[in-house]
Coordinates of C-alpha atoms in Angstrom, one line a residue:
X1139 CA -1.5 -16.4 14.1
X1140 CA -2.1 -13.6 11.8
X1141 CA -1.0 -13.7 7.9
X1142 CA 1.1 -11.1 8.5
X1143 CA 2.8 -12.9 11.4
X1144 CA 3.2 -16.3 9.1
X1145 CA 4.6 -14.1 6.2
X1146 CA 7.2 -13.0 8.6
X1147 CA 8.0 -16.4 9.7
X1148 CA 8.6 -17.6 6.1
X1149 CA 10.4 -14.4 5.1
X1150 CA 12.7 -15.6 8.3
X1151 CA 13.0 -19.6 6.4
X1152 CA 13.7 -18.0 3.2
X1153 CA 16.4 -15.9 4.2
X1154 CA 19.0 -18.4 5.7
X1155 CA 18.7 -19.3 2.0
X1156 CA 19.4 -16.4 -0.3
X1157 CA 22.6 -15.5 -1.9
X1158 CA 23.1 -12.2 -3.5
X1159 CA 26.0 -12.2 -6.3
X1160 CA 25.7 -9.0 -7.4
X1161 CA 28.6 -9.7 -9.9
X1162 CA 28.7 -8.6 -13.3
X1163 CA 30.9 -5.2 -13.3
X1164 CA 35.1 -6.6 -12.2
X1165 CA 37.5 -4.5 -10.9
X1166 CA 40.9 -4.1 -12.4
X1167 CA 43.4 -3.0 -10.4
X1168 CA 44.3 0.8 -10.5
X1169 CA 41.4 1.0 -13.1
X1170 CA 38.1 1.2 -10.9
X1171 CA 34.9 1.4 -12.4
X1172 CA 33.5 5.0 -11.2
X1173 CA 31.3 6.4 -13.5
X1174 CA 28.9 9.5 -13.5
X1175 CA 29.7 9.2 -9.7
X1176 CA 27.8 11.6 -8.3
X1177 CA 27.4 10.6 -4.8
X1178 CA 29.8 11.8 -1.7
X1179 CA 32.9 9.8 -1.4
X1180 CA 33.5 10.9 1.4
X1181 CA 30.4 10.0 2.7
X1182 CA 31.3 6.6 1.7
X1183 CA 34.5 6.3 3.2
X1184 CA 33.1 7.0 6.6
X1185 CA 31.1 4.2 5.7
X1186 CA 33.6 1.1 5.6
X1187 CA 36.3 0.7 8.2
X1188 CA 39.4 1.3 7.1
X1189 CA 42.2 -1.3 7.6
X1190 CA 45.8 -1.5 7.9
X1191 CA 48.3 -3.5 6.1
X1192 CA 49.6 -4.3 9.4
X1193 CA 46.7 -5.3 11.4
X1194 CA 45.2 -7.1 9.0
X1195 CA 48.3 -9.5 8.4
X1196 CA 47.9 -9.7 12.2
X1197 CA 44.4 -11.0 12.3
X1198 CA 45.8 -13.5 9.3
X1199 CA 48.6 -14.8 12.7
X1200 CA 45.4 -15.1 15.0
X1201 CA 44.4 -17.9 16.7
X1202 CA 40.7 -16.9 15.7
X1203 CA 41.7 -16.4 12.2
X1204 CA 42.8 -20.3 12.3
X1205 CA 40.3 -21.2 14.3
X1206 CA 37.9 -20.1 11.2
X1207 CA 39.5 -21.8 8.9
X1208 CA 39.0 -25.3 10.6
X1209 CA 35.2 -24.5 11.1
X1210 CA 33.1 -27.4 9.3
X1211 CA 29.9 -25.6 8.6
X1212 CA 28.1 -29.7 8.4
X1213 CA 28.8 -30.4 11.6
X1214 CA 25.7 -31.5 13.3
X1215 CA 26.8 -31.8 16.9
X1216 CA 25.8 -28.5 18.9
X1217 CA 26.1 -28.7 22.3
X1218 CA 23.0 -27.7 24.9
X1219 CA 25.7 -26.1 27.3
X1220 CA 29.0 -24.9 27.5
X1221 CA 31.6 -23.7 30.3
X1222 CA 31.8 -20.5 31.0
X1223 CA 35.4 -19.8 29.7
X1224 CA 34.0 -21.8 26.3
X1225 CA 31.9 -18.7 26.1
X1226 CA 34.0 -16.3 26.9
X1227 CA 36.1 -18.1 23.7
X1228 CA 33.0 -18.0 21.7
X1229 CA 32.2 -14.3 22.0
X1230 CA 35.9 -12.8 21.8
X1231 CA 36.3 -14.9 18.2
X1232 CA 32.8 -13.3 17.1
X1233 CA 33.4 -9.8 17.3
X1234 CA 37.2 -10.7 15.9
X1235 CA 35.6 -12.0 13.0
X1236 CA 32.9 -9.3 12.5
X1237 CA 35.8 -7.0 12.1
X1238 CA 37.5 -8.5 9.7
X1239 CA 35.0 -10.1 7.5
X1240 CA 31.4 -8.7 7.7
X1241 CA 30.7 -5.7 5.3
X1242 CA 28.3 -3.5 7.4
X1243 CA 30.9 -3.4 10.7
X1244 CA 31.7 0.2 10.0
X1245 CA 28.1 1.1 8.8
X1246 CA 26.6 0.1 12.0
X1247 CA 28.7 1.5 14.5
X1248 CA 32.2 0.3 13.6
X1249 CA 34.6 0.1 16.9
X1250 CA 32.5 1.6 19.2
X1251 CA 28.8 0.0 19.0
X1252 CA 30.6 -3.4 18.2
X1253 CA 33.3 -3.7 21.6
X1254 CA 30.6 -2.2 23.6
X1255 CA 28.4 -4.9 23.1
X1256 CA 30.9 -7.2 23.3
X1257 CA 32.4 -5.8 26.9
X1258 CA 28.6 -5.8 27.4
X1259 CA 28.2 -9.8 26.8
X1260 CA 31.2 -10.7 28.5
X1261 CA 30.4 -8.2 31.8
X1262 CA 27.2 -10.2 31.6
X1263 CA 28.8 -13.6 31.5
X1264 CA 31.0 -12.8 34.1
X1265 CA 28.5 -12.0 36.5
X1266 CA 25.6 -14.7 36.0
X1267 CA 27.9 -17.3 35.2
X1268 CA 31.2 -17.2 36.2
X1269 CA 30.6 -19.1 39.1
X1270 CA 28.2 -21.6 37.5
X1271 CA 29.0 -25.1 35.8
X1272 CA 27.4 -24.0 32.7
X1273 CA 25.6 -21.8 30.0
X1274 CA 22.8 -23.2 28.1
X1275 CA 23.8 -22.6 24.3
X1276 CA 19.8 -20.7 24.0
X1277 CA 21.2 -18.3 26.8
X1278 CA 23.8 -17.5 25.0
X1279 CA 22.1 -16.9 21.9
X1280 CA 19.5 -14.8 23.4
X1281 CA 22.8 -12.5 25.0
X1282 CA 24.3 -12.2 21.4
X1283 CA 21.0 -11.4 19.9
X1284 CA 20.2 -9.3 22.2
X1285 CA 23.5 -6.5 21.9
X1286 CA 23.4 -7.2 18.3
X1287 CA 20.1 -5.1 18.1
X1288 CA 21.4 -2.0 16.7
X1289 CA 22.5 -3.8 13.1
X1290 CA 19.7 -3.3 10.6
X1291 CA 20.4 -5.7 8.3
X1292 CA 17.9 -8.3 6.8
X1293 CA 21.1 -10.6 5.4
X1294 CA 22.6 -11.4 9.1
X1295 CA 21.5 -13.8 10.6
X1296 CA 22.4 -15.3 14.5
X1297 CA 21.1 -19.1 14.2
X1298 CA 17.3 -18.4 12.9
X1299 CA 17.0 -15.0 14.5
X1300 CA 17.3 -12.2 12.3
X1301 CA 18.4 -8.7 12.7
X1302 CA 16.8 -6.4 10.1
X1303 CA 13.9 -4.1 10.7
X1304 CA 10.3 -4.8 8.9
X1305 CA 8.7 -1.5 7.4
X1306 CA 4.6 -1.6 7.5
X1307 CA 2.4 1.0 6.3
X1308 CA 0.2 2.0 8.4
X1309 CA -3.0 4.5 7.0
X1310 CA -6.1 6.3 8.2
X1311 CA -9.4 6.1 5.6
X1312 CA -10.9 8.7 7.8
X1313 CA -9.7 10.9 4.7
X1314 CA -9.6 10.0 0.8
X1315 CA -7.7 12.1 -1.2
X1316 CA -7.7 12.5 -5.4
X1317 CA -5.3 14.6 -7.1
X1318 CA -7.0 17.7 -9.2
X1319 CA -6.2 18.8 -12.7
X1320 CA -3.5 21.1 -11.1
X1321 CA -1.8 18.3 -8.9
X1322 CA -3.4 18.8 -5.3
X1323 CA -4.8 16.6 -3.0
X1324 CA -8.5 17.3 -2.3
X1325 CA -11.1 14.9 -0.5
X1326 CA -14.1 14.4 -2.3
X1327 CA -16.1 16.6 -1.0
X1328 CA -13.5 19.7 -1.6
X1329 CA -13.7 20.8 2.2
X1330 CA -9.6 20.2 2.6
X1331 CA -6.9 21.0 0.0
X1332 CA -3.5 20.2 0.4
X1333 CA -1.2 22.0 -2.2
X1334 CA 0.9 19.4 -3.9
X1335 CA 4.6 20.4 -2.6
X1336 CA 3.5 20.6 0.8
X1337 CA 2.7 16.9 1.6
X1338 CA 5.5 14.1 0.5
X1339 CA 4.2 11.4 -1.4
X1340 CA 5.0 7.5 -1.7
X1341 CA 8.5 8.3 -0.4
X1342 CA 10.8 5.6 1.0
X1343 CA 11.0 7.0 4.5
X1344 CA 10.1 5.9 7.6
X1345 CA 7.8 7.7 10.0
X1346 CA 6.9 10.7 8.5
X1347 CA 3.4 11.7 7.5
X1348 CA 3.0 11.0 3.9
X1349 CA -0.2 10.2 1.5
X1350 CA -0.1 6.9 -0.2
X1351 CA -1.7 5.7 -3.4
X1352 CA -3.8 2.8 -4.3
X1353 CA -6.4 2.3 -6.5
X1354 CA -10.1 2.1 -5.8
X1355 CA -13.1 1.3 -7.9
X1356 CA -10.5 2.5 -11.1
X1357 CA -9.5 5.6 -9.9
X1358 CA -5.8 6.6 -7.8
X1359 CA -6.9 7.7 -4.5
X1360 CA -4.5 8.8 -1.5
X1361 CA -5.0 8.0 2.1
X1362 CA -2.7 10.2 5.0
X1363 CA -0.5 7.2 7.0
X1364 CA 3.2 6.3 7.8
X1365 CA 5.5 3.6 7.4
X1366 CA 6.5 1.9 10.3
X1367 CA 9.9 0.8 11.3
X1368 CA 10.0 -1.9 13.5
X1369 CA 12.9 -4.6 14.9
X1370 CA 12.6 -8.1 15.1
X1371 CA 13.1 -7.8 18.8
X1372 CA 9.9 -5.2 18.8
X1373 CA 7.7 -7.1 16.9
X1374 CA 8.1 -9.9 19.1
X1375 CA 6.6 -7.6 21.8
X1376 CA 3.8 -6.6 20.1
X1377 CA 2.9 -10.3 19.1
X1378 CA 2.6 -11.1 22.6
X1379 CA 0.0 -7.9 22.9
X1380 CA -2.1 -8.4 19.8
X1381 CA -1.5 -9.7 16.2
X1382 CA 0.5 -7.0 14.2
X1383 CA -2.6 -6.9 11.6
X1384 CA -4.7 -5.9 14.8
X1385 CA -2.2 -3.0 15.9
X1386 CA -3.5 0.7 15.6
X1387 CA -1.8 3.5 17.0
X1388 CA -2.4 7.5 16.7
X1389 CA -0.5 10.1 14.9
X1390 CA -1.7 13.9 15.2
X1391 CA -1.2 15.8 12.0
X1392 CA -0.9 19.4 10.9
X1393 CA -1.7 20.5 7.3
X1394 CA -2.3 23.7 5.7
X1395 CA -6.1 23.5 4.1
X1396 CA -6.1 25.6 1.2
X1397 CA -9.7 25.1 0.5
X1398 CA -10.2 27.3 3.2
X1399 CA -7.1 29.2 3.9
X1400 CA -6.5 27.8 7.1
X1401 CA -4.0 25.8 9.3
X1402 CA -5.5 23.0 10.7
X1403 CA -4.6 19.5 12.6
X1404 CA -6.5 16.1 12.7
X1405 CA -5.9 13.2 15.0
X1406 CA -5.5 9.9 13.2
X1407 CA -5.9 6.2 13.6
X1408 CA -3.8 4.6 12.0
X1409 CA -3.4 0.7 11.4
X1410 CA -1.8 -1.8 9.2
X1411 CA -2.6 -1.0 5.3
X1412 CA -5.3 -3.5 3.5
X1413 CA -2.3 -4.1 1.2
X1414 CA -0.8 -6.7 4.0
X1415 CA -4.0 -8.5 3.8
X1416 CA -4.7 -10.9 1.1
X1417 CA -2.6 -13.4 1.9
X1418 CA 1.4 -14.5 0.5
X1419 CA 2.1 -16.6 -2.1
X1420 CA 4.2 -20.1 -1.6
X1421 CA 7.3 -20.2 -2.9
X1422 CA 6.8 -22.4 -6.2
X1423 CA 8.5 -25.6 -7.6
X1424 CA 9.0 -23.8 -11.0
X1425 CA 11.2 -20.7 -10.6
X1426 CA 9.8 -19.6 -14.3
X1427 CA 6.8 -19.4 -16.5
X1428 CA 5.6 -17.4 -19.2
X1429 CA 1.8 -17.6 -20.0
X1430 CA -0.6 -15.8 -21.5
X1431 CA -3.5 -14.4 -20.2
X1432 CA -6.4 -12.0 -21.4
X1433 CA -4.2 -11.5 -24.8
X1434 CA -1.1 -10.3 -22.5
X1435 CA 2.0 -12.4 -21.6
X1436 CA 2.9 -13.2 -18.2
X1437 CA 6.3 -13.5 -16.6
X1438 CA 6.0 -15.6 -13.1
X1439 CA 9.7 -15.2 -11.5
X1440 CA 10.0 -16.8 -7.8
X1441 CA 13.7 -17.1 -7.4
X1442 CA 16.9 -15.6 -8.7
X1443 CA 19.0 -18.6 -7.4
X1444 CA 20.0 -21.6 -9.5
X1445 CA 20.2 -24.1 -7.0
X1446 CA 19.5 -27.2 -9.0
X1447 CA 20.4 -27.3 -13.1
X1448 CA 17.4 -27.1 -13.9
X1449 CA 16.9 -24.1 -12.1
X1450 CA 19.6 -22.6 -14.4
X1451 CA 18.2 -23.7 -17.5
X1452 CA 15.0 -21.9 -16.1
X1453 CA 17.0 -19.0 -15.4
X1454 CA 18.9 -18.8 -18.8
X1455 CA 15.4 -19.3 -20.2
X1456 CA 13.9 -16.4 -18.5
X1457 CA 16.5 -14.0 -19.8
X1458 CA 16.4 -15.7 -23.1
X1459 CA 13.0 -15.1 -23.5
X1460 CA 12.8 -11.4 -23.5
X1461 CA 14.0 -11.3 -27.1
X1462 CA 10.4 -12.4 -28.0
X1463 CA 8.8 -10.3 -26.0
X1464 CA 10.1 -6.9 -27.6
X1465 CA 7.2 -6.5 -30.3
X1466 CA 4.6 -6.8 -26.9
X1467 CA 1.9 -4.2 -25.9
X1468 CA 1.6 -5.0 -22.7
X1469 CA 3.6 -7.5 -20.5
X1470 CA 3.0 -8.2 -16.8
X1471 CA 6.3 -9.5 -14.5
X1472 CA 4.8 -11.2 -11.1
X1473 CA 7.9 -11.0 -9.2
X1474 CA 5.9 -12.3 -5.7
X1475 CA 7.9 -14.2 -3.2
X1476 CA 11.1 -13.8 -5.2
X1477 CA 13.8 -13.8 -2.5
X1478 CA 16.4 -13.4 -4.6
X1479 CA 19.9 -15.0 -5.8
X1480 CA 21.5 -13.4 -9.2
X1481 CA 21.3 -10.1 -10.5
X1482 CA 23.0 -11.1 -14.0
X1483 CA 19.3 -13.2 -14.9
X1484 CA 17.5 -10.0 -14.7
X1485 CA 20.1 -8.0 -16.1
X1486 CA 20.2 -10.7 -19.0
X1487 CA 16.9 -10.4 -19.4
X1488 CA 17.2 -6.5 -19.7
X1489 CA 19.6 -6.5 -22.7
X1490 CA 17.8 -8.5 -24.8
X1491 CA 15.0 -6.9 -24.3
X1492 CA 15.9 -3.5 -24.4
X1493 CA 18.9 -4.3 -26.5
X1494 CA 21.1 -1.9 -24.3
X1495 CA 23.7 -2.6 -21.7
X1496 CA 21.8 -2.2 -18.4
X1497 CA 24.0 -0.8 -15.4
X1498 CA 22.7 -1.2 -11.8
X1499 CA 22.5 2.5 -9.8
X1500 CA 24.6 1.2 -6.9
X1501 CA 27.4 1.7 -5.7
X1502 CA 29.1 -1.8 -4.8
X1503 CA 32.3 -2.1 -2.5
X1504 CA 33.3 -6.0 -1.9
X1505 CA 34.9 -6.7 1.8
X1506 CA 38.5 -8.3 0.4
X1507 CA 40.0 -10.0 2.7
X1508 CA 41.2 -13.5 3.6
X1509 CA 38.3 -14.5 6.4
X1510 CA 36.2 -12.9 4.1
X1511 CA 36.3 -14.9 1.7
X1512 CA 36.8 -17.8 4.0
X1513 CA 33.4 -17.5 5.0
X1514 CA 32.0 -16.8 1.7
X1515 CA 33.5 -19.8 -0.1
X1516 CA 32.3 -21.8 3.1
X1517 CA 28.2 -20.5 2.3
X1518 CA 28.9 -21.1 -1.6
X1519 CA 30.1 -25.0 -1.0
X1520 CA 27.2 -26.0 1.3
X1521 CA 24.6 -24.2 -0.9
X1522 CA 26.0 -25.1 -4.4
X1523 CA 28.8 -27.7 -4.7
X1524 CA 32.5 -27.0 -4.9
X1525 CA 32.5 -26.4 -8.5
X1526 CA 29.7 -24.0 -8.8
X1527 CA 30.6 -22.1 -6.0
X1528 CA 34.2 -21.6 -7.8
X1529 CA 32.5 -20.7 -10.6
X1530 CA 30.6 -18.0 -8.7
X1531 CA 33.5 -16.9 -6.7
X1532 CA 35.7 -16.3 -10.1
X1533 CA 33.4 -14.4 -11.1
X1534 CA 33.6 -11.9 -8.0
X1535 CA 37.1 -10.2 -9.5
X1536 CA 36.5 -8.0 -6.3
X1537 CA 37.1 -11.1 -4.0
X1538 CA 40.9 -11.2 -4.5
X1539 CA 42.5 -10.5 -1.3
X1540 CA 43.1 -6.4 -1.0
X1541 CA 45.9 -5.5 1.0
X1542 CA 44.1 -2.9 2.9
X1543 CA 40.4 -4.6 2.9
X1544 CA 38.1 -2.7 0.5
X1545 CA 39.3 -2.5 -3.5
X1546 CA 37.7 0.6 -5.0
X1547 CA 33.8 0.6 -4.8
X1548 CA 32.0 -0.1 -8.5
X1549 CA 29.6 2.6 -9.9
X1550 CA 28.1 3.4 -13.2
X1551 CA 24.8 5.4 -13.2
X1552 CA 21.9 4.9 -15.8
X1553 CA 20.1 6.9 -17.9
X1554 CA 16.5 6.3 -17.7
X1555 CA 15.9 3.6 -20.6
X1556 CA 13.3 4.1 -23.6
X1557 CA 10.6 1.6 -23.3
X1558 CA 7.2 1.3 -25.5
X1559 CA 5.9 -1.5 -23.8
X1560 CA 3.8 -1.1 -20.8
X1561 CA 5.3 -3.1 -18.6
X1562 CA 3.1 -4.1 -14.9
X1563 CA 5.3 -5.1 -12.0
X1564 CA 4.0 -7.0 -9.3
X1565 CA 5.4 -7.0 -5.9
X1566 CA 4.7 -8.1 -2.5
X1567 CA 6.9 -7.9 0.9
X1568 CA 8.6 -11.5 0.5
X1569 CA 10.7 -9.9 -2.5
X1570 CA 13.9 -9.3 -1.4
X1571 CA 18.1 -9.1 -2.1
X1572 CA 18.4 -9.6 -6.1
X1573 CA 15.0 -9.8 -6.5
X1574 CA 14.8 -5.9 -4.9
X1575 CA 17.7 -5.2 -7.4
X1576 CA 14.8 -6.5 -9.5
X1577 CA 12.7 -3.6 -8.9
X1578 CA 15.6 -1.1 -8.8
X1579 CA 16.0 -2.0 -12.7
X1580 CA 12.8 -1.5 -13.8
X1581 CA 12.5 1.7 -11.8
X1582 CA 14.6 2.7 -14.8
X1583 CA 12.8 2.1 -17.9
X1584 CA 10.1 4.3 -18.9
X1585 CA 6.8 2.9 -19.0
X1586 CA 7.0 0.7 -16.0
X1587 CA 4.2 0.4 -12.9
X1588 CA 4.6 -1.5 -10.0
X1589 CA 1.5 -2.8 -7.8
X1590 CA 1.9 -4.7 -4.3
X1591 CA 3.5 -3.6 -0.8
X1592 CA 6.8 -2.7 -0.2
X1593 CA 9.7 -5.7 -0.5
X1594 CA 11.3 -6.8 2.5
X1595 CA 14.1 -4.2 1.9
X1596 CA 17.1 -6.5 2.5
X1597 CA 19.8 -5.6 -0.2
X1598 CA 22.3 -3.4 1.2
X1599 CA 24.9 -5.9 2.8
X1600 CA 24.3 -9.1 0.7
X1601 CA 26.9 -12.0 -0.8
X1602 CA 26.1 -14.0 2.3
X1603 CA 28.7 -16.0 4.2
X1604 CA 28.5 -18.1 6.9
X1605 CA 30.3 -20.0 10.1
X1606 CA 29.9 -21.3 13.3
X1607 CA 30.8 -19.8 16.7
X1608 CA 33.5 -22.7 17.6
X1609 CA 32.0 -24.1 20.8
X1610 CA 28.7 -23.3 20.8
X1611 CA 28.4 -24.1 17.4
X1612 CA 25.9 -21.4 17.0
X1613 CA 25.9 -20.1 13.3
X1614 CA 26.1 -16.7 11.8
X1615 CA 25.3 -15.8 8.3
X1616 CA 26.2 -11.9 7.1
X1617 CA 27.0 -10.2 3.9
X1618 CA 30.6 -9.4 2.9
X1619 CA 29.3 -7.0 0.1
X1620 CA 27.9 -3.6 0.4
X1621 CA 25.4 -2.3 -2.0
X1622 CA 24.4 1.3 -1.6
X1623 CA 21.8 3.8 -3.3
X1624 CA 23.8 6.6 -5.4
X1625 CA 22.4 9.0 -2.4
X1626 CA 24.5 6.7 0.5
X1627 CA 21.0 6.8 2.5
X1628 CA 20.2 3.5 3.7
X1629 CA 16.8 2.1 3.5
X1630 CA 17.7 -1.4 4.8
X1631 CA 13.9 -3.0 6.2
X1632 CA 12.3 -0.1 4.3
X1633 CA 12.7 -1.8 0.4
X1634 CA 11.4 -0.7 -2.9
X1635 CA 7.6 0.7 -2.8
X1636 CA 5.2 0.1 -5.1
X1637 CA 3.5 2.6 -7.3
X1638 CA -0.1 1.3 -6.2
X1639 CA -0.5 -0.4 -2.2
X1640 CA -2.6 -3.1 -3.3
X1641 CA -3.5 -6.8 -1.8
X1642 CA -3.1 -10.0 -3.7
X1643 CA -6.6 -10.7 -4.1
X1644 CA -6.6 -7.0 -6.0
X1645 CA -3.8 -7.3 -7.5
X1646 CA -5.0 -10.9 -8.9
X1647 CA -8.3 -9.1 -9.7
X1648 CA -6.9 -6.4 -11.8
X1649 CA -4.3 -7.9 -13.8
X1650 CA -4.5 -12.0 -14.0
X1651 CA -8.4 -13.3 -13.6

């Protein structure tokens, strides 16, 4: 198995146990908080569904809606089969419930994508096994996951089978680029030029041509690649061809060589970046230390999730902490394997260092309604207690039942924010949810460089919830929240990219031996 393949399988444990409470900014009603909105509301509207009073308070009359609300998330008992009309049951209370309580219904397809997969599911039922005794619960798993496939969304989870997309970088070295005193890209031996705004750079998109940065022998260097989106379902295939670390695929591409005036093309082999290939840290017992190493303080973060006390003193600590750390030259934040929990830690942390109020650049809508929060409160009990999870849940002013669903989405931009310290962010592709929203802060202070891989890029339907399907018992875990870049586009399995693509061992090399 390669280490690629095993990080995937622990970014799959890690997952069923992240919460993202994005929570800090309430809403009071008829007083949203919009601020400096510049992005496209109606853009956004087309991006929620939009309920009725009415249909709504007909759900609330539903068998299925009081069916969820006797669902015992401990039960152990789960069935190896069930009858066909048990099935039947199981999928029509799914899709009911995906309506009227999961976040991303509308982004990923709304009406149409979701009752087509459901006729799809039931047309298959009813023809392999109508007629049959039974359905194995695994067959019926493999059916849901199966129609499922178009959400992209690292949060949502069918039993242990997720349903977000992985981004990997894959590069040639067959060319090495530097950048010139005038901003090109030139290889070393000047033969090709490529003028600056005629090549994207380190951007957050998927299968497009770009040149990415690293850093060899001291110096920033460029190699031509793309970043590869894949599904769970497609990386499942290619695992049974050839280790995903051993994958290489060609990509022909067409660039204008100013060197010599000339339009010219190159085929390319790409495969997976040396970034992926030194290896993933464990998660650690201690959420939180600060050393010192080589004359420069070091922040080790793992988790954003206080799931013990001490965890929160750990936490409290962390953002405590950054009131001593203002006078610093230099101070390096290892944010590896952080998959995430609270936002308000790192925000915390923020103020005092900083001594400004730090705003998040998202746009946050919270999915109000009763089975909503039915299944929220239900994932918030089982990971936390009942009086922590009402704690939490207070604090979510958005979670009070809306009338129509959705109260009005939160937004207040930022300003870049003045920073003297030079401040090393490192990263790795097991950071995800609050601990992207991590990276999202930072990206706007000044003097800030982040070194790793890309994170997971799971972030943009988070505040987890969870139930069971009620005869199968199968379990589903989705986000009831949506968070959304100021631009509405969604990078969901893309995440936050680094400044530098570089592997643990270099990263180790460079900044903490």
């Amino acid at each position: 198995m390669s280490k690629l393949t095993k990080k995937l399988l622990m970014i799959f444990c890690l997952i069923l146990l992240v919460l993202v409470v994005n929570s800090l900014i309430p809403i009071t009603e008829g007083n949203p908080v919009i601020a400096g909105n510049s992005f496209d509301e109606d853009q956004l509207r087309e991006m929620v569904y939009v309920y009725t009073e009415e249909e709504l308070n007909e759900f609330y009359e539903s068998d299925h809606f009081k069916t969820l609300k006797s669902i015992d998330l401990e039960t152990t008992e789960k069935p190896e089969e069930i009858s066909y009309n048990k099935a039947i049951e199981d999928i029509e209370y799914l899709f009911e419930i995906l309506k009227y309580s999961y976040a991303g219904y509308q982004l990923f397809g709304g009406d149409e994508n979701f009752l087509e997969a459901r006729g799809k599911i039931i047309s298959e039922l009813e023809t392999s096994f109508k007629n049959q005794d039974d359905i194995t619960r695994e067959e019926l798993i493999n059916m849901i996951y199966q129609e499922l496939g178009f959400i992209n969304d690292n949060h949502f989870f069918l039993e242990d089978r997720q349903l977000g997309q992985t981004s990997i970088l894959f590069t040639s070295d067959r060319y090495k680029f530097t950048r010139n005193s005038e901003g090109d890209f030139q290889t070393k031996d000047e033969e090709i030029l490529i003028v600056e705004d005629e090549i994207k750079v380190n951007q957050p998109e998927t299968d497009t041509l770009q040149l990415w940065p690293t850093i060899s022998d001291g110096e920033t260097v460029y190699y031509p690649g793309v970043l590869r989106g894949f599904s769970p379902q497609e990386l499942e295939e290619i695992q049974q061809e050839v280790n995903i670390q051993e994958k290489e695929f060609t990509r022909e591409w067409e660039f204008t060589n100013k060197a010599e005036n000339t339009n010219e093309s190159a085929e390319l082999t790409l495969s997976v970046n040396d970034a992926y290939g030194g290896g993933y840290l464990e998660p650690a017992d201690d959420i939180y230390n600060l050393t010192e190493r080589n004359g420069v303080k070091v922040i080790e973060l793992r988790s954003l999730a206080p799931r013990e006390d001490e965890d929160e003193k750990q936490l409290q600590k962390f953002a405590e902490d950054a009131k001593e750390l203002q006078d610093e030259d230099k101070i390096i934040i290892d944010i590896r394997a952080n998959s995430g929990g609270s936002s308000e830690y790192v925000e915390g942390w923020m103020k005092n260092f900083t001594g400004e109020e730090i705003s998040r650049d998202l746009i946050t809508l919270h999915l109000s309604t009763k089975s909503s929060r039915k299944v929220f409160k239900d994932n918030m009990v089982k990971m936390y207690g009942q009086q922590r999870a009402e704690e939490i849940i207070d604090m979510l002013a958005g979670f009070e039942i809306e009338p129509r669903g959705w109260p009005e989405p939160q937004y207040v931009s930022q300003d870049k924010i003045s920073n003297d310290t030079e401040i090393i962010v490192l990263i790795d592709q097991m950071v995800m949810s609050a601990g992207e929203g991590f990276v999202n802060n930072f990206r706007n202070m000044e003097n800030v460089e982040i070194y790793g891989t890309n994170t997971i890029g799971g972030y943009t339907v988070g505040n987890v919830g969870s139930t069971l399907l009620p005869n199968s018992k199968i379990s589903l875990i989705f986000g009831v929240s949506l968070f959304l870049d100021a631009d509405l586009v969604i990078r969901e399995g893309i995440g936050r990219l680094p400044d530098y693509w570089l592997d643990q061992h270099e990263i180790n090399e460079l900044f903490l031996d």
